[in-house]
């Protein structure tokens, strides 16, 4: 049956069985034992109904493992990080959870998730089955702590060709200067040149990272030390302040949902957003939107911020072997990967079919190929939180130099505290 609760969906697996039971492996369950429940948490970030795919996968798993029930909890994206972190810090949480790839070293260092080396060999999983960039994110201190689910990049530039034509603009901008000019032309009569997602969340960090990277800036350097206070980053933040003039008011409270809604309503000329937003645009936009590689300063290349989601097994799980078996089903079955994927599937064999479902896949691939990772550090949550505060300060009109200097000092303190 399916039960819907607020603020999340709670799904006790029903749905139709699909082929491929042999791929998951079978973990023996005693027929005389009480029913076993394993829980899985994931987030919802687009209009795609991933619950259907998860229900089908859970039904398939239950058929192969009599006496096992799979309970799936889909949580709104804006609430997910806090809910998972609080649960794990309290020694609770689900048996299996999706994790933003930058949480993997944090959760591994804290002992929240169990290393998977003992399971990989016997289950036949090999790193070569996944895109190398995705697999690298599951390894911490030489040990795999998760299985890659999907990966992607912030971002592509969504644009409204109809508004461009009305404004006398022939195509998407290729430089930051042109982007500012176009944003100005697109602003007026109740429309705005661009949407900026300035609400305090990881979304703010990643789209800002993409602009910092594209101007030659860094957040942390290759040694993991602070590099935020630089001339390149100062110039980027000045560009952001200029862009803000052509965005709807209240940027510091604008979320992915609010800006996607405005774009779908035809009120934004441009929007920086991820590939997963195509599901939302297909479902809600009433015009022929397009995407393009975002612009960069003259002579430079756009570098998006890479991201993705991994599946980890709770170190406190009483049914870790079963949890791993279900995680394997979700991450190594191409049909399930395609059905559940809002991001690009991390499984290589699923990617070709997935891209057939996407508009302008060549643009997505180009941004993936030029993407750069977010800082990989056990203190990433602190780093990201500091960066978000810095960005909001700048969006509120405060001094760029002061914001960068403060962030640099706070970075140093956070890294030093970690030892």
Coordinates of C-alpha atoms in Angstrom, one line a residue:
X1 CA 0.0 0.0 0.0
X2 CA 1.1 3.6 -0.4
X3 CA 0.9 6.1 2.5
X4 CA 1.5 9.8 2.0
X5 CA 2.6 11.8 4.9
X6 CA 3.8 15.4 5.3
X7 CA 6.4 16.7 4.7
X8 CA 7.6 13.6 3.0
X9 CA 6.2 10.7 1.0
X10 CA 6.3 7.4 2.8
X11 CA 6.0 4.5 0.4
X12 CA 5.7 0.9 1.4
X13 CA 6.7 -0.9 -1.7
X14 CA 3.9 -1.9 -4.0
X15 CA 4.0 -1.5 -7.8
X16 CA 4.7 -4.0 -10.6
X17 CA 7.7 -6.4 -10.7
X18 CA 10.3 -5.9 -13.4
X19 CA 12.9 -8.1 -14.9
X20 CA 16.4 -8.7 -13.7
X21 CA 16.1 -10.4 -10.3
X22 CA 19.4 -12.3 -10.8
X23 CA 21.3 -9.0 -10.8
X24 CA 20.7 -8.2 -7.2
X25 CA 21.8 -11.4 -5.6
X26 CA 19.9 -13.2 -2.9
X27 CA 20.4 -12.9 0.8
X28 CA 18.9 -15.8 2.7
X29 CA 16.1 -15.0 5.2
X30 CA 14.8 -17.6 7.6
X31 CA 11.3 -18.5 6.8
X32 CA 10.5 -18.8 10.5
X33 CA 12.0 -15.4 11.3
X34 CA 9.8 -12.3 11.9
X35 CA 9.5 -10.1 8.9
X36 CA 12.5 -7.9 8.3
X37 CA 12.1 -4.2 7.3
X38 CA 14.9 -2.3 5.6
X39 CA 14.4 1.5 5.1
X40 CA 15.7 3.7 2.3
X41 CA 15.7 7.5 2.2
X42 CA 16.1 9.7 -0.9
X43 CA 15.2 13.2 -1.9
X44 CA 12.9 14.7 -4.4
X45 CA 14.4 17.6 -6.5
X46 CA 12.3 17.7 -9.7
X47 CA 8.9 16.8 -11.1
X48 CA 10.0 13.3 -12.0
X49 CA 8.1 10.7 -10.0
X50 CA 11.0 8.6 -8.9
X51 CA 8.7 6.9 -6.3
X52 CA 7.3 4.7 -9.1
X53 CA 10.7 3.4 -10.0
X54 CA 11.6 2.8 -6.4
X55 CA 8.3 1.0 -5.7
X56 CA 8.9 -1.3 -8.6
X57 CA 12.5 -2.0 -7.5
X58 CA 11.4 -2.7 -3.9
X59 CA 8.6 -5.1 -5.1
X60 CA 11.2 -7.0 -7.2
X61 CA 13.6 -7.2 -4.2
X62 CA 10.8 -8.4 -1.9
X63 CA 9.9 -11.2 -4.3
X64 CA 13.6 -12.3 -4.3
X65 CA 13.7 -12.1 -0.5
X66 CA 10.6 -13.5 1.1
X67 CA 10.0 -12.1 4.5
X68 CA 11.7 -8.7 3.7
X69 CA 9.8 -5.4 3.5
X70 CA 11.3 -2.4 1.9
X71 CA 10.1 1.0 3.1
X72 CA 11.1 4.0 1.0
X73 CA 10.9 7.6 2.3
X74 CA 11.2 10.4 -0.3
X75 CA 11.9 13.7 1.3
X76 CA 11.7 17.2 -0.2
X77 CA 15.1 18.3 -1.3
X78 CA 15.1 21.5 0.8
X79 CA 14.6 19.4 4.0
X80 CA 16.7 16.4 3.1
X81 CA 20.2 17.3 4.3
X82 CA 19.1 18.4 7.7
X83 CA 16.8 15.4 8.2
X84 CA 19.6 12.9 7.3
X85 CA 22.3 14.6 9.2
X86 CA 20.3 14.9 12.4
X87 CA 19.2 11.3 12.2
X88 CA 22.7 10.0 11.7
X89 CA 24.2 12.2 14.4
X90 CA 21.6 10.6 16.7
X91 CA 22.7 7.1 15.8
X92 CA 19.5 6.5 13.9
X93 CA 18.5 7.1 10.3
X94 CA 17.6 4.6 7.6
X95 CA 19.4 1.4 6.6
X96 CA 20.3 3.0 3.2
X97 CA 20.5 6.6 2.3
X98 CA 21.3 8.7 -0.7
X99 CA 24.1 11.1 0.1
X100 CA 25.4 14.1 -1.8
X101 CA 28.8 13.0 -2.9
X102 CA 30.5 15.7 -0.7
X103 CA 28.8 14.1 2.4
X104 CA 30.6 10.8 1.8
X105 CA 34.0 11.7 3.4
X106 CA 32.1 13.5 6.2
X107 CA 29.9 10.6 7.0
X108 CA 32.8 8.1 6.6
X109 CA 35.1 10.1 8.9
X110 CA 32.3 10.3 11.5
X111 CA 31.6 6.6 11.3
X112 CA 28.0 7.0 10.1
X113 CA 28.4 4.7 7.1
X114 CA 30.1 1.3 6.8
X115 CA 33.0 0.6 4.4
X116 CA 31.9 -1.7 1.6
X117 CA 35.1 -3.6 0.6
X118 CA 33.9 -6.8 2.2
X119 CA 30.8 -6.8 0.0
X120 CA 32.2 -5.7 -3.4
X121 CA 34.3 -8.7 -4.3
X122 CA 31.6 -11.3 -3.5
X123 CA 28.8 -9.2 -5.2
X124 CA 30.7 -8.7 -8.5
X125 CA 30.7 -4.9 -8.5
X126 CA 33.7 -3.3 -10.1
X127 CA 34.7 0.4 -10.3
X128 CA 34.8 0.2 -14.1
X129 CA 31.1 -0.3 -14.2
X130 CA 30.7 3.4 -13.2
X131 CA 31.9 6.6 -14.6
X132 CA 35.3 7.2 -13.1
X133 CA 34.4 10.7 -11.7
X134 CA 31.4 9.2 -9.9
X135 CA 33.4 6.3 -8.5
X136 CA 36.1 8.6 -7.1
X137 CA 33.5 10.2 -4.9
X138 CA 32.7 7.0 -3.0
X139 CA 36.3 6.4 -1.9
X140 CA 37.6 7.9 1.4
X141 CA 41.2 7.1 2.6
X142 CA 41.4 4.2 0.0
X143 CA 38.2 2.5 1.1
X144 CA 34.8 2.5 -0.8
X145 CA 32.1 3.7 1.5
X146 CA 29.2 3.9 -0.9
X147 CA 27.8 3.0 -4.4
X148 CA 27.4 5.7 -7.0
X149 CA 23.8 6.4 -7.9
X150 CA 23.9 9.4 -10.2
X151 CA 26.1 12.4 -11.0
X152 CA 25.7 15.7 -12.7
X153 CA 26.9 19.3 -12.9
X154 CA 25.6 22.7 -11.9
X155 CA 24.7 23.8 -14.5
X156 CA 23.3 24.6 -17.9
X157 CA 21.7 27.9 -18.9
X158 CA 18.0 27.5 -19.6
X159 CA 16.6 30.3 -21.8
X160 CA 13.4 31.5 -23.3
X161 CA 13.8 31.9 -27.1
X162 CA 10.5 33.8 -27.4
X163 CA 11.6 36.5 -24.9
X164 CA 15.0 36.6 -26.6
X165 CA 13.4 37.4 -30.0
X166 CA 11.1 40.1 -28.5
X167 CA 14.2 41.7 -26.9
X168 CA 16.1 41.6 -30.2
X169 CA 18.6 39.0 -29.0
X170 CA 19.7 36.4 -31.6
X171 CA 21.0 33.7 -29.3
X172 CA 22.3 32.8 -25.8
X173 CA 25.3 34.9 -24.5
X174 CA 28.8 33.6 -24.8
X175 CA 30.6 36.1 -22.4
X176 CA 29.7 37.6 -19.1
X177 CA 29.5 41.1 -20.6
X178 CA 27.0 39.9 -23.2
X179 CA 25.0 38.1 -20.4
X180 CA 24.7 41.4 -18.5
X181 CA 23.6 43.2 -21.7
X182 CA 21.1 40.6 -22.5
X183 CA 19.7 40.5 -19.0
X184 CA 19.1 44.2 -19.1
X185 CA 17.3 43.9 -22.5
X186 CA 15.1 41.1 -21.1
X187 CA 14.0 43.0 -18.0
X188 CA 10.8 44.9 -18.1
X189 CA 7.0 44.5 -18.5
X190 CA 6.9 42.1 -15.6
X191 CA 9.7 40.0 -16.9
X192 CA 13.3 39.6 -15.6
X193 CA 16.6 38.9 -17.3
X194 CA 17.7 36.1 -15.0
X195 CA 16.8 34.1 -11.9
X196 CA 19.3 33.8 -9.1
X197 CA 18.8 31.2 -6.4
X198 CA 20.1 33.1 -3.3
X199 CA 18.3 31.2 -0.5
X200 CA 20.7 29.7 2.0
X201 CA 21.2 26.1 0.8
X202 CA 23.7 24.0 -1.1
X203 CA 22.2 25.3 -4.3
X204 CA 23.7 28.7 -3.6
X205 CA 27.2 27.2 -3.1
X206 CA 27.2 25.2 -6.3
X207 CA 26.0 27.8 -8.7
X208 CA 28.4 30.3 -7.2
X209 CA 31.2 27.7 -7.4
X210 CA 30.5 27.4 -11.2
X211 CA 31.0 31.1 -11.7
X212 CA 34.1 31.2 -9.4
X213 CA 35.7 28.3 -11.3
X214 CA 34.8 29.8 -14.7
X215 CA 36.8 32.9 -13.8
X216 CA 39.8 31.0 -12.6
X217 CA 39.0 31.1 -8.9
X218 CA 39.0 28.4 -6.2
X219 CA 37.3 27.7 -2.9
X220 CA 40.0 25.5 -1.5
X221 CA 43.3 24.9 -3.3
X222 CA 44.7 21.5 -4.2
X223 CA 46.2 21.1 -0.7
X224 CA 42.8 21.7 0.9
X225 CA 43.6 25.1 2.2
X226 CA 41.5 28.3 1.8
X227 CA 41.7 30.1 -1.5
X228 CA 38.4 32.0 -1.5
X229 CA 40.0 35.5 -1.0
X230 CA 41.4 36.2 -4.4
X231 CA 41.1 38.9 -7.1
X232 CA 39.4 36.4 -9.4
X233 CA 36.7 35.7 -6.9
X234 CA 36.3 39.4 -6.1
X235 CA 35.7 40.0 -9.8
X236 CA 33.2 37.2 -9.9
X237 CA 31.2 38.5 -7.0
X238 CA 31.1 41.9 -8.6
X239 CA 29.6 40.3 -11.7
X240 CA 27.0 38.6 -9.5
X241 CA 26.0 41.9 -8.0
X242 CA 25.6 43.3 -11.5
X243 CA 23.4 40.3 -12.5
X244 CA 21.2 40.8 -9.4
X245 CA 19.9 44.1 -10.9
X246 CA 18.0 42.1 -13.5
X247 CA 16.6 39.3 -11.2
X248 CA 13.3 39.4 -9.3
X249 CA 13.5 41.2 -6.0
X250 CA 14.3 39.1 -2.9
X251 CA 17.1 37.1 -4.3
X252 CA 18.3 36.0 -0.9
X253 CA 15.0 34.1 -0.4
X254 CA 14.8 32.7 -4.0
X255 CA 15.0 28.9 -4.2
X256 CA 15.3 26.4 -7.0
X257 CA 11.5 25.9 -6.9
X258 CA 10.6 29.6 -7.0
X259 CA 12.9 30.4 -9.9
X260 CA 11.9 27.3 -11.9
X261 CA 8.3 28.3 -11.4
X262 CA 8.9 31.8 -12.7
X263 CA 10.9 30.5 -15.7
X264 CA 8.2 27.9 -16.6
X265 CA 5.6 30.8 -16.4
X266 CA 7.7 32.7 -19.0
X267 CA 8.8 35.5 -16.6
X268 CA 12.5 34.8 -16.8
X269 CA 14.7 35.1 -19.8
X270 CA 17.6 33.0 -18.4
X271 CA 18.0 30.6 -15.5
X272 CA 21.1 28.7 -14.3
X273 CA 19.9 25.2 -13.3
X274 CA 20.8 21.6 -13.6
X275 CA 19.9 18.9 -16.1
X276 CA 17.4 17.4 -13.6
X277 CA 15.3 20.5 -14.1
X278 CA 14.3 19.3 -17.6
X279 CA 11.7 17.0 -15.9
X280 CA 10.2 20.0 -14.3
X281 CA 10.3 22.1 -17.4
X282 CA 8.8 19.4 -19.5
X283 CA 5.9 19.1 -17.0
X284 CA 5.2 22.8 -16.4
X285 CA 6.6 25.1 -19.1
X286 CA 4.2 26.1 -21.9
X287 CA 6.9 27.4 -24.4
X288 CA 9.8 25.9 -26.3
X289 CA 12.6 26.4 -23.8
X290 CA 16.2 25.6 -24.7
X291 CA 19.5 25.2 -22.9
X292 CA 23.0 26.4 -23.6
X293 CA 26.5 26.2 -22.1
X294 CA 26.7 29.1 -19.7
X295 CA 29.0 31.9 -20.7
X296 CA 32.4 32.7 -19.2
X297 CA 34.7 35.7 -19.3
X298 CA 36.5 36.3 -22.6
X299 CA 39.3 33.7 -23.2
X300 CA 38.0 31.4 -20.5
X301 CA 35.9 28.3 -20.4
X302 CA 32.8 27.6 -18.3
X303 CA 33.5 25.1 -15.5
X304 CA 30.4 23.9 -13.7
X305 CA 30.5 22.4 -10.2
X306 CA 30.3 18.6 -10.3
X307 CA 28.0 16.8 -8.0
X308 CA 26.1 13.6 -7.6
X309 CA 24.5 11.2 -5.2
X310 CA 25.8 8.0 -3.6
X311 CA 24.1 5.3 -1.6
X312 CA 25.6 4.5 1.8
X313 CA 24.8 1.8 4.3
X314 CA 24.2 3.0 7.9
X315 CA 26.9 1.6 10.2
X316 CA 24.1 1.0 12.8
X317 CA 22.0 -1.1 10.4
X318 CA 20.9 -4.4 11.8
X319 CA 20.5 -5.7 8.2
X320 CA 23.6 -4.3 6.4
X321 CA 23.9 -7.3 4.0
X322 CA 20.3 -6.9 2.9
X323 CA 20.7 -3.2 2.7
X324 CA 23.7 -3.6 0.5
X325 CA 21.9 -6.0 -1.8
X326 CA 19.1 -3.5 -2.3
X327 CA 21.6 -0.7 -2.9
X328 CA 23.3 -2.9 -5.5
X329 CA 19.9 -3.5 -7.3
X330 CA 19.3 0.3 -7.5
X331 CA 22.8 1.1 -8.7
X332 CA 23.6 -1.7 -11.2
X333 CA 20.4 -2.5 -13.0
X334 CA 20.2 -0.3 -16.1
X335 CA 16.4 -0.2 -16.4
X336 CA 16.1 0.9 -12.8
X337 CA 18.8 3.5 -13.1
X338 CA 17.1 5.1 -16.1
X339 CA 13.6 5.0 -14.4
X340 CA 14.8 6.5 -11.2
X341 CA 17.4 8.9 -12.6
X342 CA 16.8 12.7 -12.3
X343 CA 20.6 13.0 -12.6
X344 CA 22.8 11.3 -15.2
X345 CA 23.1 7.6 -14.1
X346 CA 26.5 6.8 -12.7
X347 CA 26.3 3.3 -14.3
X348 CA 27.9 3.5 -17.7
X349 CA 25.6 1.0 -19.3
X350 CA 22.6 3.1 -18.5
X351 CA 23.8 6.5 -19.8
X352 CA 23.1 6.1 -23.5
X353 CA 19.4 5.3 -23.0
X354 CA 19.1 8.1 -20.4
X355 CA 20.4 10.8 -22.7
X356 CA 17.8 9.8 -25.3
X357 CA 15.3 11.2 -22.7
X358 CA 17.0 14.6 -22.5
X359 CA 16.8 17.7 -24.7
X360 CA 20.1 18.9 -26.2
X361 CA 22.2 16.1 -24.6
X362 CA 25.3 17.5 -26.3
X363 CA 25.1 20.6 -24.1
X364 CA 24.8 18.5 -20.9
X365 CA 27.8 16.4 -21.9
X366 CA 29.9 19.4 -22.6
X367 CA 29.2 20.9 -19.2
X368 CA 29.9 17.5 -17.6
X369 CA 33.2 17.2 -19.5
X370 CA 34.4 20.6 -18.3
X371 CA 33.0 20.4 -14.8
X372 CA 35.2 20.6 -11.7
X373 CA 34.6 19.0 -8.3
X374 CA 33.4 20.8 -5.2
X375 CA 36.0 20.8 -2.4
X376 CA 36.4 17.2 -1.1
X377 CA 37.0 17.6 2.6
X378 CA 35.5 16.1 5.8
X379 CA 34.6 19.7 6.8
X380 CA 32.7 20.4 3.6
X381 CA 29.4 21.3 5.4
X382 CA 31.2 24.0 7.3
X383 CA 32.9 25.3 4.2
X384 CA 29.7 25.4 2.2
X385 CA 27.8 27.1 5.1
X386 CA 30.5 29.8 5.3
X387 CA 30.4 30.3 1.5
X388 CA 26.6 30.6 1.6
X389 CA 26.8 33.3 4.3
X390 CA 29.4 35.1 2.2
X391 CA 27.3 35.0 -0.9
X392 CA 24.2 36.2 0.9
X393 CA 26.2 39.1 2.3
X394 CA 27.3 40.1 -1.2
X395 CA 23.7 39.7 -2.6
X396 CA 22.5 42.0 0.2
X397 CA 24.9 44.7 -1.1
X398 CA 27.6 44.4 1.5
X399 CA 31.4 44.8 0.8
X400 CA 32.8 42.1 -1.4
X401 CA 36.3 42.6 0.1
X402 CA 35.0 42.2 3.6
X403 CA 32.9 39.2 2.8
X404 CA 35.9 37.4 1.1
X405 CA 38.3 38.2 4.0
X406 CA 35.8 37.0 6.6
X407 CA 35.2 33.7 4.6
X408 CA 38.9 33.1 4.3
X409 CA 39.4 33.4 8.1
X410 CA 36.4 31.2 8.8
X411 CA 37.7 28.6 6.4
X412 CA 41.0 28.5 8.2
X413 CA 39.3 28.1 11.6
X414 CA 37.1 25.3 10.3
X415 CA 40.0 23.3 8.8
X416 CA 42.2 23.8 11.9
X417 CA 39.4 22.6 14.2
X418 CA 39.2 19.4 12.2
X419 CA 42.9 18.8 13.0

